[in-house]
């Protein structure tokens, strides 16, 4: 997750070993020649090739020179060249890489192209050429190698900066008004230091080898300066007489390079998040399980397809075994849908993986009984189980974007599932694959079967995964959060497809989800999990109507329900339920915070943001993304305006354009009467005091290398509001205000949970006492109960500080809870804007209606009829280069309630889109 | 797809042109007049009139941009000039020696792939096992042995002490195929020690990152045989990055084989370059550097195109 997490405890691992070994080498090179003070070039021809003696522990060479002294001086030469090369190349390359990635455009072009050209020269060859041109010397070597290795640093720094730059904590720094220099030096640099250090040690070891190699050829270090390469060269000529002469310099060279390489590996493992996967996992020490075996209740229920009894799953961690699932028993009746619900870490996904025997081998173990149609699965051999897996039980997963193999065609991936469980000829398998694709409503299946996953949108990929699951006509389908990553309208389509297929195929479904709305929509029975155990099981309607366990009560209380706000004008806090006692604290309506007596805090008029699409820096524009198109709205003091819409509708871009984190093409943004668009960079930084942002991902919006106290104090220091001591005091107050304790200021972000981090981000935004906070999907990544707490905190702060919020969200139920007014965005435009009650109770625009009807309602008594399945391909605001956006008119339909005129809007852009995209291609 | 191929090819040609220009500029800026160098024998200052005549003959008196133009036009006509030391055509010498270097690189690459990829796959599939730790340690050690150390040690042990093989040299294939292959095997093995370690590390890293991808879980959930999962959903996806590293490494061997050729007395391209540098034979240096750098660029182009075949996402760009 982070590139540089602070070292918590120092253990004797590979890193300590690497650092120790290299430190020893450096000490030997610095102090060796001082302690062993013998002249390395003093000849003593009489004693040439003399063996080891007290005066010469390693003997004497062909000129009778002391070998030990030459080795020690050679170490100096090698290390000096290695470090100078590394430092020179590192400084030049890293700077170029950072600047290229951060400022983009021309800087980027120059950095990348120059690197490309320089990387086209093989290093040894260029070193040879430099020696030919400028003569052999250590200086030539260092300069030449530094030039040759700088592009490697540039590339590494460029890549790392690009990925750090995407992190929300960099945006957060800009939003509090930090200068570019400050961001580069204080935020970007510490976060890319890891990969740069790895590259440094890599360069050092390369430079040592190249120096030794060139000296070995007689083209590097000039004799009589001691160098290991020269010593090997000399020894090679005298092999027959003095084989030992070869041993010492070779040994030193190999050990040095080995030590630096080990250090490099250890650094890489430490800093590269991807290397987590390659780390050796903790294994079970002994295979014998000594715990008392729970006595399985004999399976009596013949009506159940799946009967799970006393399931236990343990994971081995470095700190010992951890119970992920503890004594779980439930059943799935024939032809029914059972939902397994719980928040993250409740063990619901692990349970489903355990049923499929997909928990990681070696690091996990499962016990208990799993019966499928009365057959015990846990006793089957792996070979026999393979027929069950994907045959009788099929599974679909959460991430449609990654759950298909990107390099194999859809057809291949479908037919291999068919071949695994039946006998088909190639032609039959292909026909069946096309039939399956048609079955899940993929148009043009004949043509699509030849395509690759990247040709499909997220919703379409999920359909392909479902088609694959249907391949073997399974008795049971396990769906692990199948719609969580999808937009709400796509979710509605996938859910209704699943329902339809279940009815037609007579499958049973085990549905794993965290979304109570989906549970209410889909499940006949519900199993609630908490901390790896089942807390409540029952019919879905009963659980929603009369939850018995305190946790179920708390969970249901914090679920935002669409339509729960009918008849209210103002936002409403979530009820707070004690998880242990089940006591409910019924919320009162928030006080009226909107200041209608004053002018708006924020006035946005005709905001436009477009992105050019081109294939290269100098290539012509192929088309444009009309991300934000003539967007206008007002926000009053103490008011919350929500921007809602699906992914790609431009709501986040609008938020960033308003705060000028990105520059927009046209329009004006008046904040307290000041035009934000017209401000100079310095004035803008100043203006940012009044306008703050909170971001989506609580794990990405705090700099992992910085203590949270410093992060919160930084805006105060940047704007020179107070000195350091005063800032520390204020940090304490701010932390208390968001429900944390002042002592937490000295901790690092990774020590906090997601909800706590989001509170810290709010504290940082509050530090400057802004009028307006832009909250970009700020509660979307949080678990239901945490989400409720953060929403309550935001409402409390609005009441106490009179804050205005621009609340950007795709979650209609939360929006209904917190907003005074709502604006609905579609393909970059606002299609409807008005008071919250009006939008939710009397939606006027087709898109608003569709959006609202797609939201699952967390009430099993009110299941909607399945929406008619539309196969609308991805909607996208990409237009041809010469596209002229039509002039929009808005109709007033109620007090303060406006809707875009239907003429020419909503449907026409998406139906025209395919043609336009073809025109662009 | 075709546009992609064209674009990559044009980029490669432009890069080659940039490399040629840099080589020209570097040689132009070098201290010391080539004509003087050419006429100096045994440290005696040549007569000024002779130098002047030679400057005119070599075209060194013309303005720099004209020289540059002439240089480019010679390149287009595949004319790399004559060697200063013996007057032979640089291009024909290169054409004799280059195939030997390429043969050596091909042999080393084949050995390294045969060792590195299976070992990397095996280690990644059993992370933390004894096999994994053993292979990984061997690879770290292998990378720490510079090729000239390995080569010198091999000659000392196999040739001089045990007298199993000759101490290097070259015999044309048509004269004695067995001896030719034996003499090829020695330097190829010396290169493979480090090269196969690199291939191993890259294979292990790529495979272990593919191992945890969602599609591998999907493949298992479909009930596929483990062998099919490993070959089609793990190894298949790891091929692209492995091909990239192998291509880069092959390119750098073009220059890097200089040491091993020197140690084993293999009369390839790099040996020619070392002699040329010792003699300050500028046309030979320039020609060799140009040919090697251009080959390097075109190997990278080939890798890019191979990547395109391996990964449909790149193909459709």
mmCIF file of N, CA and C in Angstrom, chain B residues 232-297:
data_model
loop_
_atom_site.group_PDB
_atom_site.id
_atom_site.type_symbol
_atom_site.label_atom_id
_atom_site.label_comp_id
_atom_site.label_asym_id
_atom_site.label_seq_id
_atom_site.Cartn_x
_atom_site.Cartn_y
_atom_site.Cartn_z
ATOM 1 N N UNK B 232 -1.549 -22.071 -18.960
ATOM 2 C CA UNK B 232 -2.321 -21.106 -19.749
ATOM 3 C C UNK B 232 -2.703 -19.844 -18.986
ATOM 4 N N UNK B 233 -2.790 -19.924 -17.672
ATOM 5 C CA UNK B 233 -3.224 -18.740 -16.942
ATOM 6 C C UNK B 233 -2.107 -18.110 -16.116
ATOM 7 N N UNK B 234 -0.994 -18.822 -15.946
ATOM 8 C CA UNK B 234 0.123 -18.242 -15.190
ATOM 9 C C UNK B 234 1.316 -17.992 -16.115
ATOM 10 N N UNK B 235 1.871 -19.079 -16.678
ATOM 11 C CA UNK B 235 3.080 -18.931 -17.496
ATOM 12 C C UNK B 235 2.810 -18.071 -18.736
ATOM 13 N N UNK B 236 1.673 -18.314 -19.375
ATOM 14 C CA UNK B 236 1.325 -17.565 -20.577
ATOM 15 C C UNK B 236 1.350 -16.058 -20.314
ATOM 16 N N UNK B 237 0.837 -15.642 -19.149
ATOM 17 C CA UNK B 237 0.792 -14.222 -18.826
ATOM 18 C C UNK B 237 2.144 -13.678 -18.404
ATOM 19 N N UNK B 238 3.062 -14.579 -17.999
ATOM 20 C CA UNK B 238 4.370 -14.114 -17.545
ATOM 21 C C UNK B 238 5.347 -13.972 -18.710
ATOM 22 N N UNK B 239 4.982 -14.487 -19.896
ATOM 23 C CA UNK B 239 5.940 -14.517 -21.006
ATOM 24 C C UNK B 239 6.375 -13.130 -21.452
ATOM 25 N N UNK B 240 5.445 -12.173 -21.486
ATOM 26 C CA UNK B 240 5.766 -10.825 -21.977
ATOM 27 C C UNK B 240 6.939 -10.202 -21.238
ATOM 28 N N UNK B 241 6.826 -10.033 -19.905
ATOM 29 C CA UNK B 241 7.934 -9.442 -19.163
ATOM 30 C C UNK B 241 9.229 -10.233 -19.287
ATOM 31 N N UNK B 242 9.128 -11.579 -19.358
ATOM 32 C CA UNK B 242 10.362 -12.369 -19.499
ATOM 33 C C UNK B 242 11.018 -12.049 -20.840
ATOM 34 N N UNK B 243 10.202 -11.991 -21.908
ATOM 35 C CA UNK B 243 10.739 -11.685 -23.235
ATOM 36 C C UNK B 243 11.434 -10.327 -23.225
ATOM 37 N N UNK B 244 10.837 -9.336 -22.527
ATOM 38 C CA UNK B 244 11.435 -8.004 -22.481
ATOM 39 C C UNK B 244 12.830 -8.060 -21.864
ATOM 40 N N UNK B 245 12.939 -8.742 -20.727
ATOM 41 C CA UNK B 245 14.230 -8.795 -20.048
ATOM 42 C C UNK B 245 15.268 -9.543 -20.871
ATOM 43 N N UNK B 246 14.836 -10.653 -21.484
ATOM 44 C CA UNK B 246 15.781 -11.419 -22.294
ATOM 45 C C UNK B 246 16.278 -10.566 -23.458
ATOM 46 N N UNK B 247 15.361 -9.818 -24.084
ATOM 47 C CA UNK B 247 15.749 -8.954 -25.194
ATOM 48 C C UNK B 247 16.759 -7.901 -24.765
ATOM 49 N N UNK B 248 16.481 -7.232 -23.651
ATOM 50 C CA UNK B 248 17.393 -6.202 -23.151
ATOM 51 C C UNK B 248 18.761 -6.791 -22.862
ATOM 52 N N UNK B 249 18.739 -7.966 -22.230
ATOM 53 C CA UNK B 249 19.998 -8.607 -21.834
ATOM 54 C C UNK B 249 20.796 -9.014 -23.073
ATOM 55 N N UNK B 250 20.095 -9.539 -24.097
ATOM 56 C CA UNK B 250 20.774 -9.917 -25.340
ATOM 57 C C UNK B 250 21.423 -8.688 -25.953
ATOM 58 N N UNK B 251 20.710 -7.579 -25.931
ATOM 59 C CA UNK B 251 21.251 -6.343 -26.477
ATOM 60 C C UNK B 251 22.507 -5.925 -25.746
ATOM 61 N N UNK B 252 22.478 -5.995 -24.418
ATOM 62 C CA UNK B 252 23.657 -5.505 -23.718
ATOM 63 C C UNK B 252 24.815 -6.496 -23.846
ATOM 64 N N UNK B 253 24.492 -7.762 -24.184
ATOM 65 C CA UNK B 253 25.585 -8.718 -24.435
ATOM 66 C C UNK B 253 26.366 -8.355 -25.696
ATOM 67 N N UNK B 254 25.693 -7.666 -26.631
ATOM 68 C CA UNK B 254 26.373 -7.265 -27.872
ATOM 69 C C UNK B 254 27.652 -6.525 -27.550
ATOM 70 N N UNK B 255 27.586 -5.644 -26.552
ATOM 71 C CA UNK B 255 28.802 -4.961 -26.129
ATOM 72 C C UNK B 255 29.491 -5.740 -25.028
ATOM 73 N N UNK B 256 28.668 -6.385 -24.183
ATOM 74 C CA UNK B 256 29.204 -7.020 -22.985
ATOM 75 C C UNK B 256 30.004 -8.281 -23.271
ATOM 76 N N UNK B 257 29.850 -8.844 -24.483
ATOM 77 C CA UNK B 257 30.585 -10.067 -24.769
ATOM 78 C C UNK B 257 32.067 -9.786 -24.933
ATOM 79 N N UNK B 258 32.442 -8.505 -24.908
ATOM 80 C CA UNK B 258 33.848 -8.144 -25.115
ATOM 81 C C UNK B 258 34.757 -8.874 -24.127
ATOM 82 N N UNK B 259 34.329 -8.974 -22.870
ATOM 83 C CA UNK B 259 35.183 -9.581 -21.864
ATOM 84 C C UNK B 259 35.354 -11.073 -22.102
ATOM 85 N N UNK B 260 34.208 -11.727 -22.385
ATOM 86 C CA UNK B 260 34.283 -13.169 -22.554
ATOM 87 C C UNK B 260 35.037 -13.517 -23.830
ATOM 88 N N UNK B 261 34.890 -12.706 -24.865
ATOM 89 C CA UNK B 261 35.640 -12.956 -26.100
ATOM 90 C C UNK B 261 37.137 -12.807 -25.856
ATOM 91 N N UNK B 262 37.475 -11.824 -25.017
ATOM 92 C CA UNK B 262 38.874 -11.578 -24.687
ATOM 93 C C UNK B 262 39.448 -12.772 -23.924
ATOM 94 N N UNK B 263 38.681 -13.232 -22.912
ATOM 95 C CA UNK B 263 39.169 -14.324 -22.070
ATOM 96 C C UNK B 263 39.338 -15.601 -22.877
ATOM 97 N N UNK B 264 38.338 -15.925 -23.717
ATOM 98 C CA UNK B 264 38.366 -17.197 -24.442
ATOM 99 C C UNK B 264 38.968 -17.061 -25.834
ATOM 100 N N UNK B 265 39.481 -15.861 -26.115
ATOM 101 C CA UNK B 265 40.160 -15.688 -27.394
ATOM 102 C C UNK B 265 39.227 -15.970 -28.563
ATOM 103 N N UNK B 266 37.968 -15.561 -28.423
ATOM 104 C CA UNK B 266 36.942 -15.795 -29.434
ATOM 105 C C UNK B 266 36.952 -14.609 -30.389
ATOM 106 N N UNK B 267 37.237 -14.828 -31.672
ATOM 107 C CA UNK B 267 37.468 -13.690 -32.573
ATOM 108 C C UNK B 267 36.172 -13.020 -33.032
ATOM 109 N N UNK B 268 35.416 -12.496 -32.090
ATOM 110 C CA UNK B 268 34.139 -11.846 -32.435
ATOM 111 C C UNK B 268 34.326 -10.351 -32.664
ATOM 112 N N UNK B 269 33.221 -9.667 -32.612
ATOM 113 C CA UNK B 269 33.209 -8.236 -32.915
ATOM 114 C C UNK B 269 33.939 -7.438 -31.846
ATOM 115 N N UNK B 270 33.760 -7.833 -30.586
ATOM 116 C CA UNK B 270 34.286 -7.015 -29.510
ATOM 117 C C UNK B 270 35.806 -7.033 -29.472
ATOM 118 N N UNK B 271 36.376 -8.194 -29.839
ATOM 119 C CA UNK B 271 37.835 -8.249 -29.868
ATOM 120 C C UNK B 271 38.375 -7.231 -30.869
ATOM 121 N N UNK B 272 37.681 -7.139 -31.972
ATOM 122 C CA UNK B 272 38.025 -6.166 -33.014
ATOM 123 C C UNK B 272 37.985 -4.756 -32.439
ATOM 124 N N UNK B 273 36.941 -4.492 -31.644
ATOM 125 C CA UNK B 273 36.770 -3.159 -31.060
ATOM 126 C C UNK B 273 37.919 -2.835 -30.105
ATOM 127 N N UNK B 274 38.294 -3.811 -29.267
ATOM 128 C CA UNK B 274 39.373 -3.551 -28.305
ATOM 129 C C UNK B 274 40.664 -3.221 -29.040
ATOM 130 N N UNK B 275 40.971 -3.997 -30.072
ATOM 131 C CA UNK B 275 42.177 -3.717 -30.858
ATOM 132 C C UNK B 275 42.080 -2.328 -31.474
ATOM 133 N N UNK B 276 40.898 -2.013 -32.017
ATOM 134 C CA UNK B 276 40.725 -0.708 -32.658
ATOM 135 C C UNK B 276 40.949 0.413 -31.653
ATOM 136 N N UNK B 277 40.470 0.228 -30.412
ATOM 137 C CA UNK B 277 40.646 1.267 -29.404
ATOM 138 C C UNK B 277 42.117 1.423 -29.065
ATOM 139 N N UNK B 278 42.807 0.283 -28.927
ATOM 140 C CA UNK B 278 44.237 0.376 -28.607
ATOM 141 C C UNK B 278 44.990 1.110 -29.704
ATOM 142 N N UNK B 279 44.548 0.931 -30.973
ATOM 143 C CA UNK B 279 45.245 1.572 -32.097
ATOM 144 C C UNK B 279 44.667 2.933 -32.458
ATOM 145 N N UNK B 280 43.678 3.402 -31.709
ATOM 146 C CA UNK B 280 42.965 4.643 -32.031
ATOM 147 C C UNK B 280 42.522 4.644 -33.498
ATOM 148 N N UNK B 281 41.960 3.506 -33.900
ATOM 149 C CA UNK B 281 41.518 3.326 -35.284
ATOM 150 C C UNK B 281 40.062 3.814 -35.363
ATOM 151 N N UNK B 282 39.895 5.132 -35.595
ATOM 152 C CA UNK B 282 38.563 5.745 -35.477
ATOM 153 C C UNK B 282 37.504 5.153 -36.394
ATOM 154 N N UNK B 283 37.778 4.930 -37.681
ATOM 155 C CA UNK B 283 36.708 4.369 -38.527
ATOM 156 C C UNK B 283 36.224 3.016 -38.020
ATOM 157 N N UNK B 284 37.159 2.191 -37.527
ATOM 158 C CA UNK B 284 36.746 0.881 -37.023
ATOM 159 C C UNK B 284 35.896 1.033 -35.764
ATOM 160 N N UNK B 285 36.334 1.930 -34.848
ATOM 161 C CA UNK B 285 35.562 2.157 -33.617
ATOM 162 C C UNK B 285 34.168 2.624 -33.978
ATOM 163 N N UNK B 286 34.116 3.628 -34.857
ATOM 164 C CA UNK B 286 32.834 4.222 -35.222
ATOM 165 C C UNK B 286 31.916 3.181 -35.848
ATOM 166 N N UNK B 287 32.468 2.388 -36.764
ATOM 167 C CA UNK B 287 31.666 1.380 -37.448
ATOM 168 C C UNK B 287 31.122 0.343 -36.480
ATOM 169 N N UNK B 288 31.992 -0.149 -35.594
ATOM 170 C CA UNK B 288 31.552 -1.188 -34.662
ATOM 171 C C UNK B 288 30.467 -0.650 -33.736
ATOM 172 N N UNK B 289 30.716 0.531 -33.152
ATOM 173 C CA UNK B 289 29.753 1.108 -32.219
ATOM 174 C C UNK B 289 28.412 1.310 -32.919
ATOM 175 N N UNK B 290 28.462 1.808 -34.147
ATOM 176 C CA UNK B 290 27.225 2.047 -34.898
ATOM 177 C C UNK B 290 26.455 0.755 -35.126
ATOM 178 N N UNK B 291 27.170 -0.270 -35.583
ATOM 179 C CA UNK B 291 26.497 -1.534 -35.889
ATOM 180 C C UNK B 291 25.889 -2.125 -34.623
ATOM 181 N N UNK B 292 26.663 -2.108 -33.534
ATOM 182 C CA UNK B 292 26.163 -2.708 -32.296
ATOM 183 C C UNK B 292 24.949 -1.934 -31.772
ATOM 184 N N UNK B 293 25.056 -0.610 -31.727
ATOM 185 C CA UNK B 293 23.946 0.186 -31.193
ATOM 186 C C UNK B 293 22.695 0.006 -32.053
ATOM 187 N N UNK B 294 22.874 -0.060 -33.382
ATOM 188 C CA UNK B 294 21.725 -0.242 -34.261
ATOM 189 C C UNK B 294 21.086 -1.606 -34.040
ATOM 190 N N UNK B 295 21.949 -2.635 -33.936
ATOM 191 C CA UNK B 295 21.413 -3.968 -33.651
ATOM 192 C C UNK B 295 20.626 -3.965 -32.344
ATOM 193 N N UNK B 296 21.188 -3.291 -31.362
ATOM 194 C CA UNK B 296 20.553 -3.184 -30.042
ATOM 195 C C UNK B 296 19.145 -2.605 -30.183
ATOM 196 N N UNK B 297 19.036 -1.534 -30.970
ATOM 197 C CA UNK B 297 17.738 -0.896 -31.170
ATOM 198 C C UNK B 297 16.775 -1.850 -31.860
#
